[in-house]
Short mmCIF file of N, CA and C and ligand atoms in Angstrom, two decimals:
data_model
loop_
_atom_site.label_atom_id
_atom_site.label_comp_id
_atom_site.label_asym_id
_atom_site.label_seq_id
_atom_site.Cartn_x
_atom_site.Cartn_y
_atom_site.Cartn_z
N MET J 206 -9.63 -16.12 -26.25
CA MET J 206 -8.68 -16.50 -25.37
C MET J 206 -9.20 -16.55 -24.23
N PRO J 207 -8.73 -17.38 -23.33
CA PRO J 207 -9.48 -17.73 -22.04
C PRO J 207 -8.48 -16.89 -20.97
N LYS J 208 -9.40 -16.28 -20.25
CA LYS J 208 -8.98 -15.49 -19.15
C LYS J 208 -7.66 -15.71 -18.32
N GLU J 209 -7.03 -14.74 -18.44
CA GLU J 209 -5.89 -15.30 -17.42
C GLU J 209 -5.69 -14.66 -16.38
N PHE J 210 -5.37 -14.83 -15.39
CA PHE J 210 -5.38 -14.67 -13.75
C PHE J 210 -3.83 -14.67 -13.23
N ARG J 211 -3.80 -13.62 -12.49
CA ARG J 211 -1.99 -13.51 -11.88
C ARG J 211 -2.30 -12.80 -10.50
N ILE J 212 -1.86 -13.65 -9.64
CA ILE J 212 -1.97 -12.93 -7.97
C ILE J 212 -0.49 -12.17 -7.61
N GLY J 213 -0.38 -11.55 -6.66
CA GLY J 213 0.62 -10.85 -6.62
C GLY J 213 0.60 -10.57 -4.95
N HIS J 214 1.92 -10.80 -4.71
CA HIS J 214 2.19 -10.46 -2.89
C HIS J 214 2.99 -9.28 -2.76
N GLY J 215 2.42 -8.59 -1.92
CA GLY J 215 3.58 -7.11 -1.46
C GLY J 215 3.65 -7.11 -0.16
N PHE J 216 4.68 -6.56 0.45
CA PHE J 216 5.06 -6.45 1.93
C PHE J 216 5.69 -5.10 1.93
N ASP J 217 5.55 -4.39 3.29
CA ASP J 217 6.51 -2.79 2.87
C ASP J 217 6.28 -2.77 4.71
N VAL J 218 7.52 -2.17 5.14
CA VAL J 218 7.94 -2.04 6.41
C VAL J 218 8.16 -0.30 6.73
N HIS J 219 7.77 0.55 7.50
CA HIS J 219 8.24 1.78 7.76
C HIS J 219 8.16 2.21 9.23
N ARG J 220 9.39 2.57 9.81
CA ARG J 220 9.39 2.81 11.19
C ARG J 220 8.37 4.26 11.69
N PHE J 221 8.29 4.27 12.70
CA PHE J 221 7.67 5.59 13.14
C PHE J 221 8.78 6.55 13.59
N ARG J 222 8.19 7.91 13.19
CA ARG J 222 9.03 8.97 13.26
C ARG J 222 8.07 10.27 13.79
N ARG J 223 8.30 10.76 14.88
CA ARG J 223 7.69 12.13 15.45
C ARG J 223 7.95 13.05 14.45
N GLY J 224 6.97 13.83 14.39
CA GLY J 224 7.00 15.00 13.44
C GLY J 224 6.64 14.88 11.88
N ARG J 225 6.19 13.36 11.65
CA ARG J 225 5.51 13.08 10.65
C ARG J 225 4.20 12.75 10.59
N LYS J 226 3.38 12.93 9.13
CA LYS J 226 2.04 12.62 9.74
C LYS J 226 1.74 11.22 9.04
N LEU J 227 0.82 10.48 9.54
CA LEU J 227 0.67 9.07 9.45
C LEU J 227 -0.57 9.05 8.36
N ILE J 228 -0.13 8.33 7.17
CA ILE J 228 -0.57 8.14 5.98
C ILE J 228 -0.80 6.69 5.65
N LEU J 229 -2.03 6.13 5.79
CA LEU J 229 -2.22 4.91 5.26
C LEU J 229 -3.40 5.05 4.27
N GLY J 230 -3.29 4.14 3.25
CA GLY J 230 -4.10 3.95 1.90
C GLY J 230 -4.44 5.48 1.80
N GLY J 231 -3.68 6.38 1.70
CA GLY J 231 -4.14 7.65 1.17
C GLY J 231 -4.69 8.45 2.23
N VAL J 232 -4.88 8.10 3.32
CA VAL J 232 -5.41 8.54 4.41
C VAL J 232 -4.91 9.12 5.37
N GLU J 233 -5.11 10.31 5.91
CA GLU J 233 -4.23 10.71 7.14
C GLU J 233 -4.86 10.21 8.46
N ILE J 234 -4.02 9.50 9.46
CA ILE J 234 -4.62 8.86 10.48
C ILE J 234 -4.07 9.45 11.94
N PRO J 235 -5.03 10.09 12.61
CA PRO J 235 -4.67 10.93 13.94
C PRO J 235 -3.74 9.80 14.61
N HIS J 236 -2.13 10.22 14.86
CA HIS J 236 -1.27 9.71 15.74
C HIS J 236 -0.15 10.60 16.02
N SER J 237 0.45 10.18 17.18
CA SER J 237 1.08 10.90 17.72
C SER J 237 2.46 11.05 16.85
N LYS J 238 2.81 9.77 16.08
CA LYS J 238 3.64 9.78 15.19
C LYS J 238 3.20 9.59 13.62
N GLY J 239 4.21 9.55 12.75
CA GLY J 239 3.97 9.20 11.35
C GLY J 239 4.85 8.37 11.16
N LEU J 240 5.16 8.03 9.80
CA LEU J 240 6.27 6.88 9.26
C LEU J 240 7.36 7.56 8.54
N ALA J 241 8.64 7.21 8.61
CA ALA J 241 9.59 7.48 8.08
C ALA J 241 9.77 7.08 6.76
N GLY J 242 10.13 7.89 5.99
CA GLY J 242 10.39 7.73 4.41
C GLY J 242 10.78 8.51 3.46
N HIS J 243 11.11 7.98 2.26
CA HIS J 243 11.68 9.11 1.41
C HIS J 243 10.13 9.87 0.82
N SER J 244 9.42 9.16 0.46
CA SER J 244 8.03 9.61 -0.21
C SER J 244 6.98 10.11 1.26
N ASP J 245 6.12 9.89 1.02
CA ASP J 245 4.86 9.96 2.28
C ASP J 245 4.90 8.92 3.18
N ALA J 246 5.65 7.77 2.77
CA ALA J 246 5.96 6.55 3.87
C ALA J 246 4.45 5.66 3.93
N ASP J 247 3.40 5.79 3.12
CA ASP J 247 2.34 5.06 3.06
C ASP J 247 2.60 3.88 2.63
N ALA J 248 2.68 3.09 3.82
CA ALA J 248 3.07 1.60 3.84
C ALA J 248 2.02 0.77 3.05
N VAL J 249 0.89 1.19 3.34
CA VAL J 249 -0.26 0.51 2.62
C VAL J 249 -0.19 0.76 0.93
N LEU J 250 -0.44 1.56 0.76
CA LEU J 250 -0.35 1.71 -0.67
C LEU J 250 0.99 1.38 -1.50
N HIS J 251 2.41 1.60 -0.47
CA HIS J 251 3.10 0.58 -1.19
C HIS J 251 3.47 -0.74 -1.40
N ALA J 252 2.64 -1.72 -0.26
CA ALA J 252 2.48 -3.00 -0.10
C ALA J 252 1.81 -3.06 -1.41
N LEU J 253 0.97 -2.57 -1.65
CA LEU J 253 -0.33 -2.64 -2.51
C LEU J 253 0.48 -2.56 -4.08
N MET J 254 1.24 -1.52 -4.37
CA MET J 254 2.06 -1.29 -5.33
C MET J 254 3.00 -2.61 -5.56
N ASN J 255 3.62 -3.36 -4.62
CA ASN J 255 4.53 -4.12 -5.03
C ASN J 255 3.77 -5.31 -5.11
N ALA J 256 2.68 -5.26 -4.74
CA ALA J 256 1.69 -6.49 -4.94
C ALA J 256 1.48 -6.51 -6.89
N LEU J 257 0.73 -5.28 -6.94
CA LEU J 257 0.55 -5.26 -8.41
C LEU J 257 1.54 -5.62 -9.18
N LEU J 258 2.80 -4.94 -9.01
CA LEU J 258 3.72 -5.11 -9.70
C LEU J 258 4.16 -6.51 -9.64
N GLY J 259 3.98 -7.24 -8.46
CA GLY J 259 4.76 -8.70 -8.54
C GLY J 259 3.51 -9.53 -9.39
N ALA J 260 2.39 -8.95 -9.13
CA ALA J 260 1.46 -9.77 -10.22
C ALA J 260 2.01 -9.54 -11.57
N MET J 261 2.51 -8.72 -12.10
CA MET J 261 2.78 -8.53 -13.55
C MET J 261 4.30 -8.98 -13.88
N ALA J 262 4.93 -9.22 -12.69
CA ALA J 262 6.18 -9.78 -12.89
C ALA J 262 7.02 -8.67 -13.12
N ASP J 263 7.02 -7.59 -12.70
CA ASP J 263 7.45 -6.01 -13.36
C ASP J 263 8.49 -5.92 -12.35
N GLY J 264 8.90 -6.07 -11.50
CA GLY J 264 9.98 -5.36 -10.43
C GLY J 264 9.13 -5.10 -9.16
N ASP J 265 9.68 -4.22 -8.65
CA ASP J 265 8.88 -3.69 -7.51
C ASP J 265 9.24 -1.95 -7.57
N ILE J 266 8.74 -1.42 -6.34
CA ILE J 266 8.34 0.03 -6.27
C ILE J 266 9.97 0.55 -6.17
N GLY J 267 10.86 0.12 -5.79
CA GLY J 267 12.15 0.21 -5.63
C GLY J 267 12.91 0.52 -7.39
N THR J 268 12.57 -0.12 -8.15
CA THR J 268 13.11 -0.34 -9.36
C THR J 268 12.36 0.77 -10.11
N HIS J 269 11.04 0.98 -9.81
CA HIS J 269 10.38 2.04 -10.55
C HIS J 269 10.44 3.40 -10.08
N PHE J 270 10.61 3.37 -8.40
CA PHE J 270 10.36 4.92 -7.96
C PHE J 270 11.94 4.74 -6.98
N PRO J 271 12.85 4.81 -7.44
CA PRO J 271 14.38 4.85 -6.65
C PRO J 271 14.12 5.73 -5.67
N ASP J 272 14.43 5.92 -4.39
CA ASP J 272 14.18 6.66 -3.55
C ASP J 272 15.75 7.63 -3.45
N SER J 273 16.27 7.05 -4.13
CA SER J 273 17.78 8.24 -4.71
C SER J 273 16.95 9.28 -5.67
N ASP J 274 15.91 9.12 -6.14
CA ASP J 274 15.64 9.87 -6.84
C ASP J 274 14.42 11.44 -6.39
N PRO J 275 15.09 12.57 -6.24
CA PRO J 275 14.58 13.58 -5.99
C PRO J 275 13.12 13.84 -6.08
N ARG J 276 12.47 13.54 -7.26
CA ARG J 276 11.40 13.85 -7.67
C ARG J 276 10.58 12.98 -6.79
N TYR J 277 10.71 12.04 -6.12
CA TYR J 277 9.53 11.55 -5.24
C TYR J 277 9.75 11.61 -3.64
N LYS J 278 10.66 12.80 -3.34
CA LYS J 278 10.92 13.08 -2.12
C LYS J 278 9.54 13.57 -1.41
N ASP J 279 8.82 12.94 -0.46
CA ASP J 279 7.69 13.26 0.24
C ASP J 279 6.60 13.61 -0.79
N ILE J 280 6.92 12.44 -1.88
CA ILE J 280 5.38 12.37 -2.81
C ILE J 280 4.46 11.55 -2.20
N ALA J 281 3.09 12.12 -2.53
CA ALA J 281 2.13 11.32 -2.09
C ALA J 281 2.07 10.07 -3.13
N SER J 282 1.97 8.68 -2.15
CA SER J 282 2.21 7.54 -2.99
C SER J 282 0.93 7.24 -3.76
N GLY J 283 -0.07 7.62 -3.68
CA GLY J 283 -1.07 8.01 -4.61
C GLY J 283 -0.75 8.31 -5.98
N LYS J 284 0.15 8.95 -6.22
CA LYS J 284 0.65 9.45 -7.49
C LYS J 284 1.53 8.38 -7.91
N LEU J 285 2.23 7.58 -7.03
CA LEU J 285 3.16 6.42 -7.73
C LEU J 285 2.09 5.51 -8.04
N LEU J 286 0.99 5.04 -7.27
CA LEU J 286 0.02 4.24 -7.51
C LEU J 286 -0.40 4.48 -9.03
N ALA J 287 -0.68 5.53 -9.22
CA ALA J 287 -1.36 6.16 -10.45
C ALA J 287 -0.25 5.41 -11.67
N GLU J 288 0.79 5.87 -11.63
CA GLU J 288 1.88 5.19 -12.49
C GLU J 288 1.65 4.05 -12.85
N VAL J 289 1.42 3.08 -11.43
CA VAL J 289 1.64 1.67 -11.77
C VAL J 289 0.20 1.03 -12.32
N LEU J 290 -0.84 1.71 -12.02
CA LEU J 290 -2.12 1.47 -12.51
C LEU J 290 -2.14 1.96 -14.26
N ARG J 291 -1.07 3.01 -14.62
CA ARG J 291 -1.12 2.91 -16.04
C ARG J 291 -0.22 1.94 -16.80
N ILE J 292 0.56 1.19 -15.80
CA ILE J 292 1.16 0.15 -16.39
C ILE J 292 0.24 -1.00 -16.74
N MET J 293 -0.34 -1.36 -15.44
CA MET J 293 -1.33 -2.38 -15.91
C MET J 293 -2.28 -1.95 -17.02
N ARG J 294 -2.80 -0.76 -17.17
CA ARG J 294 -3.80 -0.50 -18.16
C ARG J 294 -3.09 -0.74 -19.66
N ARG J 295 -1.87 -0.42 -19.56
CA ARG J 295 -0.94 -0.95 -20.95
C ARG J 295 -0.85 -2.24 -21.09
N MET J 296 -0.61 -3.13 -19.84
CA MET J 296 -0.53 -4.54 -20.14
C MET J 296 -2.17 -5.41 -20.26
N ARG J 297 -3.03 -4.54 -20.08
CA ARG J 297 -4.27 -4.85 -20.17
C ARG J 297 -5.12 -5.96 -19.15
N PHE J 298 -4.52 -5.35 -17.79
CA PHE J 298 -4.62 -5.94 -16.45
C PHE J 298 -5.82 -5.16 -16.00
N LYS J 299 -6.73 -6.11 -15.09
CA LYS J 299 -7.82 -5.39 -14.15
C LYS J 299 -7.70 -5.85 -12.88
N LEU J 300 -7.83 -5.30 -11.85
CA LEU J 300 -7.52 -5.54 -10.36
C LEU J 300 -8.88 -6.26 -10.16
N VAL J 301 -8.94 -7.60 -9.97
CA VAL J 301 -10.19 -8.09 -9.44
C VAL J 301 -10.62 -7.96 -8.01
N ASN J 302 -9.33 -8.25 -7.19
CA ASN J 302 -9.53 -7.63 -5.72
C ASN J 302 -8.36 -7.35 -5.14
N ALA J 303 -8.14 -6.81 -3.71
CA ALA J 303 -7.12 -6.58 -3.04
C ALA J 303 -7.38 -6.96 -1.69
N ASP J 304 -6.42 -7.72 -0.95
CA ASP J 304 -6.46 -7.79 0.30
C ASP J 304 -5.57 -7.41 1.37
N VAL J 305 -5.31 -6.17 1.91
CA VAL J 305 -4.52 -6.00 2.55
C VAL J 305 -4.53 -5.78 4.28
N THR J 306 -3.43 -6.32 5.00
CA THR J 306 -3.45 -6.82 6.03
C THR J 306 -2.20 -5.51 6.73
N VAL J 307 -2.55 -4.82 7.81
CA VAL J 307 -1.56 -3.84 8.38
C VAL J 307 -1.28 -4.30 9.90
N VAL J 308 0.20 -4.65 10.17
CA VAL J 308 0.51 -5.02 11.36
C VAL J 308 1.06 -3.58 12.09
N ALA J 309 0.10 -3.57 13.25
CA ALA J 309 0.77 -2.41 14.11
C ALA J 309 0.19 -2.71 15.54
N GLU J 310 0.71 -2.31 16.61
CA GLU J 310 0.45 -2.44 17.86
C GLU J 310 -0.69 -1.26 18.12
N ARG J 311 -0.47 -0.12 17.53
CA ARG J 311 -1.35 1.06 17.37
C ARG J 311 -0.93 2.10 16.55
N PRO J 312 -1.74 3.11 16.05
CA PRO J 312 -2.76 3.29 16.45
C PRO J 312 -3.98 2.31 15.98
N LYS J 313 -4.99 2.02 16.88
CA LYS J 313 -6.07 1.30 16.73
C LYS J 313 -6.37 1.45 14.98
N LEU J 314 -6.52 0.94 14.38
CA LEU J 314 -7.14 1.00 13.01
C LEU J 314 -8.62 0.79 12.53
N SER J 315 -8.96 -0.42 13.60
CA SER J 315 -10.63 -0.59 12.74
C SER J 315 -11.24 0.83 12.68
N PRO J 316 -11.33 1.96 13.41
CA PRO J 316 -12.04 2.70 13.29
C PRO J 316 -12.02 3.45 11.87
N HIS J 317 -10.94 3.19 11.34
CA HIS J 317 -10.41 4.00 10.06
C HIS J 317 -10.76 2.88 8.97
N TYR J 318 -10.68 1.70 9.36
CA TYR J 318 -11.11 0.71 7.73
C TYR J 318 -11.92 1.09 6.81
N SER J 319 -12.87 1.72 7.14
CA SER J 319 -14.09 2.28 5.97
C SER J 319 -13.42 3.45 5.29
N ARG J 320 -12.74 4.21 6.00
CA ARG J 320 -12.18 5.49 5.09
C ARG J 320 -10.97 4.89 4.31
N ILE J 321 -10.45 4.21 4.77
CA ILE J 321 -8.80 3.56 4.14
C ILE J 321 -9.56 2.91 2.71
N ARG J 322 -10.34 1.96 3.15
CA ARG J 322 -10.93 1.41 2.36
C ARG J 322 -11.35 2.07 1.03
N LYS J 323 -12.31 3.25 1.14
CA LYS J 323 -12.97 4.03 0.18
C LYS J 323 -11.92 4.59 -0.69
N SER J 324 -10.76 5.01 0.27
CA SER J 324 -9.66 5.91 -0.42
C SER J 324 -8.79 4.77 -1.59
N VAL J 325 -8.56 3.21 -0.98
CA VAL J 325 -7.92 2.73 -1.60
C VAL J 325 -8.73 2.25 -3.07
N ALA J 326 -9.62 1.95 -2.68
CA ALA J 326 -11.00 1.66 -4.08
C ALA J 326 -10.83 2.76 -5.01
N SER J 327 -11.10 4.24 -4.66
CA SER J 327 -10.95 5.48 -5.53
C SER J 327 -9.72 5.48 -6.23
N LEU J 328 -8.75 5.57 -5.48
CA LEU J 328 -7.33 5.62 -5.96
C LEU J 328 -7.21 4.36 -7.23
N CYS J 329 -7.60 3.26 -7.21
CA CYS J 329 -7.46 1.88 -8.04
C CYS J 329 -8.84 2.27 -8.93
N ASN J 330 -9.78 3.16 -8.50
CA ASN J 330 -11.16 3.28 -9.52
C ASN J 330 -11.81 1.66 -9.82
N VAL J 331 -11.74 1.19 -8.47
CA VAL J 331 -12.62 0.01 -8.55
C VAL J 331 -13.68 0.09 -7.55
N ALA J 332 -14.87 -0.70 -7.56
CA ALA J 332 -15.70 -0.70 -6.29
C ALA J 332 -15.09 -1.08 -5.01
N GLU J 333 -15.64 -0.31 -4.01
CA GLU J 333 -15.26 -0.84 -2.65
C GLU J 333 -15.49 -2.33 -2.36
N SER J 334 -16.39 -3.05 -2.74
CA SER J 334 -16.53 -4.55 -2.69
C SER J 334 -15.22 -5.32 -2.99
N ARG J 335 -14.27 -4.80 -3.64
CA ARG J 335 -12.98 -5.33 -4.49
C ARG J 335 -11.84 -5.26 -3.72
N ILE J 336 -12.17 -4.30 -2.16
CA ILE J 336 -10.85 -3.99 -1.46
C ILE J 336 -11.22 -4.21 -0.12
N SER J 337 -10.32 -5.19 0.54
CA SER J 337 -10.22 -5.26 1.76
C SER J 337 -9.42 -4.80 2.65
N VAL J 338 -9.78 -3.97 3.72
CA VAL J 338 -8.22 -3.60 4.85
C VAL J 338 -8.61 -3.87 6.18
N LYS J 339 -7.68 -4.51 6.62
CA LYS J 339 -7.91 -5.05 7.89
C LYS J 339 -6.54 -4.72 8.82
N ALA J 340 -6.62 -5.01 9.91
CA ALA J 340 -5.35 -4.98 10.88
C ALA J 340 -5.34 -5.81 11.98
N THR J 341 -3.93 -5.90 12.07
CA THR J 341 -3.52 -6.85 13.44
C THR J 341 -2.49 -6.35 14.14
N THR J 342 -2.62 -6.68 15.65
CA THR J 342 -1.25 -6.34 16.27
C THR J 342 -0.48 -7.52 16.43
N THR J 343 0.55 -7.66 16.85
CA THR J 343 1.42 -8.93 17.22
C THR J 343 1.50 -9.11 18.70
N GLU J 344 0.58 -8.85 19.34
CA GLU J 344 0.31 -9.01 20.70
C GLU J 344 1.39 -8.84 21.46
N LYS J 345 2.06 -7.55 21.21
CA LYS J 345 3.16 -6.62 21.81
C LYS J 345 4.50 -7.49 21.60
N LEU J 346 4.34 -8.55 20.71
CA LEU J 346 6.00 -9.27 20.38
C LEU J 346 6.52 -8.54 19.52
N GLY J 347 8.03 -8.36 19.29
CA GLY J 347 8.65 -8.23 18.17
C GLY J 347 8.40 -6.48 18.13
N TRP J 348 9.26 -6.16 17.14
CA TRP J 348 8.97 -4.76 16.67
C TRP J 348 7.93 -4.07 16.65
N THR J 349 6.94 -4.56 15.72
CA THR J 349 5.80 -3.98 15.68
C THR J 349 4.70 -3.95 16.85
N GLY J 350 5.11 -5.12 17.74
CA GLY J 350 4.63 -5.02 19.03
C GLY J 350 5.00 -3.98 20.22
N GLN J 351 6.46 -3.62 19.99
CA GLN J 351 7.09 -2.57 20.57
C GLN J 351 6.49 -1.26 20.45
N GLY J 352 5.71 -1.44 19.18
CA GLY J 352 5.37 0.50 18.54
C GLY J 352 6.69 0.88 17.69
N LYS J 353 7.56 0.48 17.28
CA LYS J 353 8.83 0.48 16.57
C LYS J 353 8.42 1.10 15.23
N GLY J 354 7.21 0.39 14.56
CA GLY J 354 7.02 0.70 13.50
C GLY J 354 5.76 -0.18 12.93
N VAL J 355 5.24 -0.11 11.27
CA VAL J 355 4.26 -0.57 10.72
C VAL J 355 4.93 -1.59 9.80
N ALA J 356 4.10 -2.72 9.60
CA ALA J 356 4.47 -3.87 8.40
C ALA J 356 3.04 -3.91 7.88
N VAL J 357 3.08 -3.87 6.28
CA VAL J 357 1.68 -4.21 5.72
C VAL J 357 1.91 -5.11 4.80
N THR J 358 0.85 -6.06 4.69
CA THR J 358 1.28 -7.18 3.60
C THR J 358 -0.25 -6.97 2.41
N ALA J 359 -0.09 -7.18 1.41
CA ALA J 359 -1.07 -6.97 0.66
C ALA J 359 -1.22 -8.12 -0.65
N MET J 360 -2.17 -8.68 -0.91
CA MET J 360 -2.27 -9.88 -2.14
C MET J 360 -3.22 -9.36 -3.05
N VAL J 361 -2.86 -9.14 -4.39
CA VAL J 361 -4.09 -8.76 -5.42
C VAL J 361 -3.97 -9.94 -6.25
N LEU J 362 -5.15 -9.90 -7.01
CA LEU J 362 -5.52 -10.96 -8.00
C LEU J 362 -5.82 -9.55 -9.36
N LEU J 363 -4.91 -9.93 -10.28
CA LEU J 363 -5.32 -9.48 -11.93
C LEU J 363 -5.88 -10.39 -12.50
N SER J 364 -6.85 -9.63 -13.73
CA SER J 364 -7.15 -10.45 -14.66
C SER J 364 -6.83 -9.62 -15.96
N ARG J 365 -6.86 -10.47 -17.09
CA ARG J 365 -6.98 -9.97 -18.33
C ARG J 365 -6.94 -10.98 -19.63
MG1 LIG F 699 7.88 1.56 1.70
#
């Protein structure tokens, strides 16, 4: 059977909140604020999961892990990603590559690219060369520019 390829796109937003840790891609990033959310609010892993589920046309993280469910309160999003990867394996899909862009005025993320990339690759059980993590500001424009929160986009390619 010829190989089948699927692309997926994911997007996620969380607002900053004092008194929370900033977790992106499973990595704690030093910052004065973290992200508000029902889980650990890891917007990188949330966008990535939405991209993976999108490629499989299997809903989104809201349908799989509803934030009304107390089981997901403050949960490490890596655990949710592990469940999405189980769904992928059941459907015989493999992750070819993922490309993640974090939109945030601050903190500056480039010093942390390597750690985030390693962490995402390890959580997905693929080589680091298949994972791209980058960031941009919005030149102080809009709510990301005003430092109110973080937006993340992710694109993935799956094969089977
Ligand atoms: Mg989210």
